[in-house]
Amino acid sequence: MRDGLRNTAHKILSMKQTSKTQTILVTGGAGFIGSHFARLAARRGMRVIVLDKLTYAGNPENLEDIRRGRKTAGLLEFYRGDICNAEMVEHVFAREGIDFVVNFAAETHVDRSLLGAGSFIDTDVRGVHVLLEACLRHKTARFIQVSTDEVYGSVAEGSSKESDTLSPRNPYSAAKTGGELLARSYWTSHGLPVIVTRGSNTYGPNQYPEKLLPLFATNAIDGQPLPLYGDGLQVRDWLHATDHCSAIFFLMEKGEPGEAYNVPGGNERTNLEMTRVILDELGRPESLIRRVEDRPGHDRRYSIDGSKLRALGWRPAVLWEQGVRKTVRWYAENGSWWRPLRSGEFLEYYKRQYGKRLGI
Ligand code: NAD
Ligand code: DAU
């Protein structure tokens, strides 16, 4: 039964590959990683349909260069809409003829999920269901669910393999786990060719300034304190956005339906190490670091084993320290991108999250 489904999935993919221009739906494509992926897909000649709700984290400016690019102009179509809205999703599928779906759309910030989890359950679980149903109806050749290394929970020793038990510990990662398990169930139950990717902590240009690197870089540029949680010795494995996207693209073509794949950067560093490189690149003093009250239930370490993906032939290209320094310079040179974002909703959130911690 399973082999039959696999053969069907491969057949569908190769049939679609013979058509002239392939069409890919990139949900959440106006966000950080989604916009890098939309750029990659357009540069590779695909028609890219972005469906994005434009929450606080979505920014159509992230797609402007694709719209204007010499090679990519005319390949991008943008729909503002919610993946939880089944009518809207059906409209996009029926109108555009979608070959592949890569689902980046999500509520993504752990700290916000601790302040309120409702929107995380909506988008990261219910929204995935809406997309899966549309893919079934339209016989989509691949559905890539972009998941996260956080689904394994905190890893004291060694590195998580894809077959390990999932043990998420915060509302964000619990919702992402729900979404990916639901997606994989559509392969076993309905033969929908689903692939799950579990990427590690991603950094690069165009990341909303609430996450560690862009928050600390933009604070440091303005001479404001950097709120480092707890002892700062928590470990994350850093992956550049372009590497994360190249792995997803690679898996869309080479991954086995029904499988999950870890996508590690291979760069495990403490938050303190990361903070020091940011400050050094900007020529700012370490006295800007403020040790503040820790994130509740803070996962101490993430570490994923990348041998399954490596065996297929994929490798990351960006070296950690070079990539971080270049990204920090991007923030230093692109105030026009992030300054408007650090207002209104951001300032309200900042006060709620850091007011007591920083005494502001
Ligand atoms: P982001 O917060 O920058 O972007 C999320 C995008 O999704 C935004 O454009 C937002 O407007 C859109 N969106 C949110 N809710 C939506 C909805 N209901 N309907 C349509 N669009 C909606 O996130 P990111 O960091 O680019 O992450 C993208 C994906 O990658 C997420 O699924 C995340 O879980 C996963 N991921 C992120 C990282 C990381 O370190 N950033 C690592 C591994 C996996
Ligand atoms: O591991 C993949 C995950 O990485 C993704 O699935 C998430 O969407 C993404 O947000 C990221 O989650 P983290 O919680 O690891 O990222 P964040 O940038 O929020 O925090 C990184 C580390 O830095 C974490 O140990 C908490 C710490 N930190 C973060 C902030 C925002 C601080 O010490 N101070 C801060 O102000």
CSV table of C-alpha atoms in Angstrom, one decimal, residues 207-229 275 278-279 282-285 287-290 292 328 331-332 335 338-339 341-343 346-347 349-351 353-355 357-358 360:
chain,number,residue,atom,x,y,z
A,207,GLN,CA,14.4,39.1,9.9
A,208,TYR,CA,11.9,41.0,12.0
A,209,PRO,CA,13.8,42.8,14.9
A,210,GLU,CA,12.3,40.7,17.7
A,211,LYS,CA,14.6,37.7,17.4
A,212,LEU,CA,18.0,37.5,19.0
A,213,LEU,CA,20.3,38.7,16.2
A,214,PRO,CA,18.2,41.5,14.7
A,215,LEU,CA,17.1,42.7,18.1
A,216,PHE,CA,20.6,42.8,19.5
A,217,ALA,CA,22.1,44.3,16.4
A,218,THR,CA,19.5,47.1,16.1
A,219,ASN,CA,19.6,47.8,19.9
A,220,ALA,CA,23.4,48.0,19.7
A,221,ILE,CA,23.4,50.3,16.7
A,222,ASP,CA,21.2,52.7,18.8
A,223,GLY,CA,23.4,52.2,21.9
A,224,GLN,CA,20.5,50.5,23.8
A,225,PRO,CA,21.0,47.6,26.2
A,226,LEU,CA,20.9,44.0,25.0
A,227,PRO,CA,18.6,41.9,27.2
A,228,LEU,CA,20.4,38.5,27.5
A,229,TYR,CA,18.2,35.9,29.2
A,275,THR,CA,26.2,38.5,21.3
A,278,ILE,CA,27.4,41.3,17.1
A,279,LEU,CA,29.0,43.9,19.4
A,282,LEU,CA,29.5,47.1,15.4
A,283,GLY,CA,32.4,48.3,17.6
A,284,ARG,CA,30.1,48.6,20.6
A,285,PRO,CA,31.2,47.8,24.2
A,287,SER,CA,28.8,46.9,28.8
A,288,LEU,CA,25.7,47.1,26.7
A,289,ILE,CA,24.9,43.5,27.7
A,290,ARG,CA,22.2,43.2,30.5
A,292,VAL,CA,17.9,39.8,32.5
A,328,VAL,CA,25.0,42.6,11.2
A,331,TYR,CA,21.3,45.9,9.6
A,332,ALA,CA,23.8,48.7,10.1
A,335,GLY,CA,18.0,51.3,8.8
A,338,TRP,CA,14.0,48.2,10.2
A,339,ARG,CA,13.5,51.6,11.7
A,341,LEU,CA,9.2,48.4,12.1
A,342,ARG,CA,10.5,49.5,15.5
A,343,SER,CA,7.4,51.6,16.3
A,346,PHE,CA,6.7,46.6,18.3
A,347,LEU,CA,7.1,49.2,21.0
A,349,TYR,CA,5.4,44.3,22.6
A,350,TYR,CA,8.9,45.5,23.7
A,351,LYS,CA,7.5,47.2,26.8
A,353,GLN,CA,8.4,41.7,27.2
A,354,TYR,CA,11.3,43.8,28.5
A,355,GLY,CA,9.9,46.7,30.5
A,357,ARG,CA,13.4,43.1,32.8
A,358,LEU,CA,15.2,46.3,31.8
A,360,ILE,CA,12.1,50.9,31.4
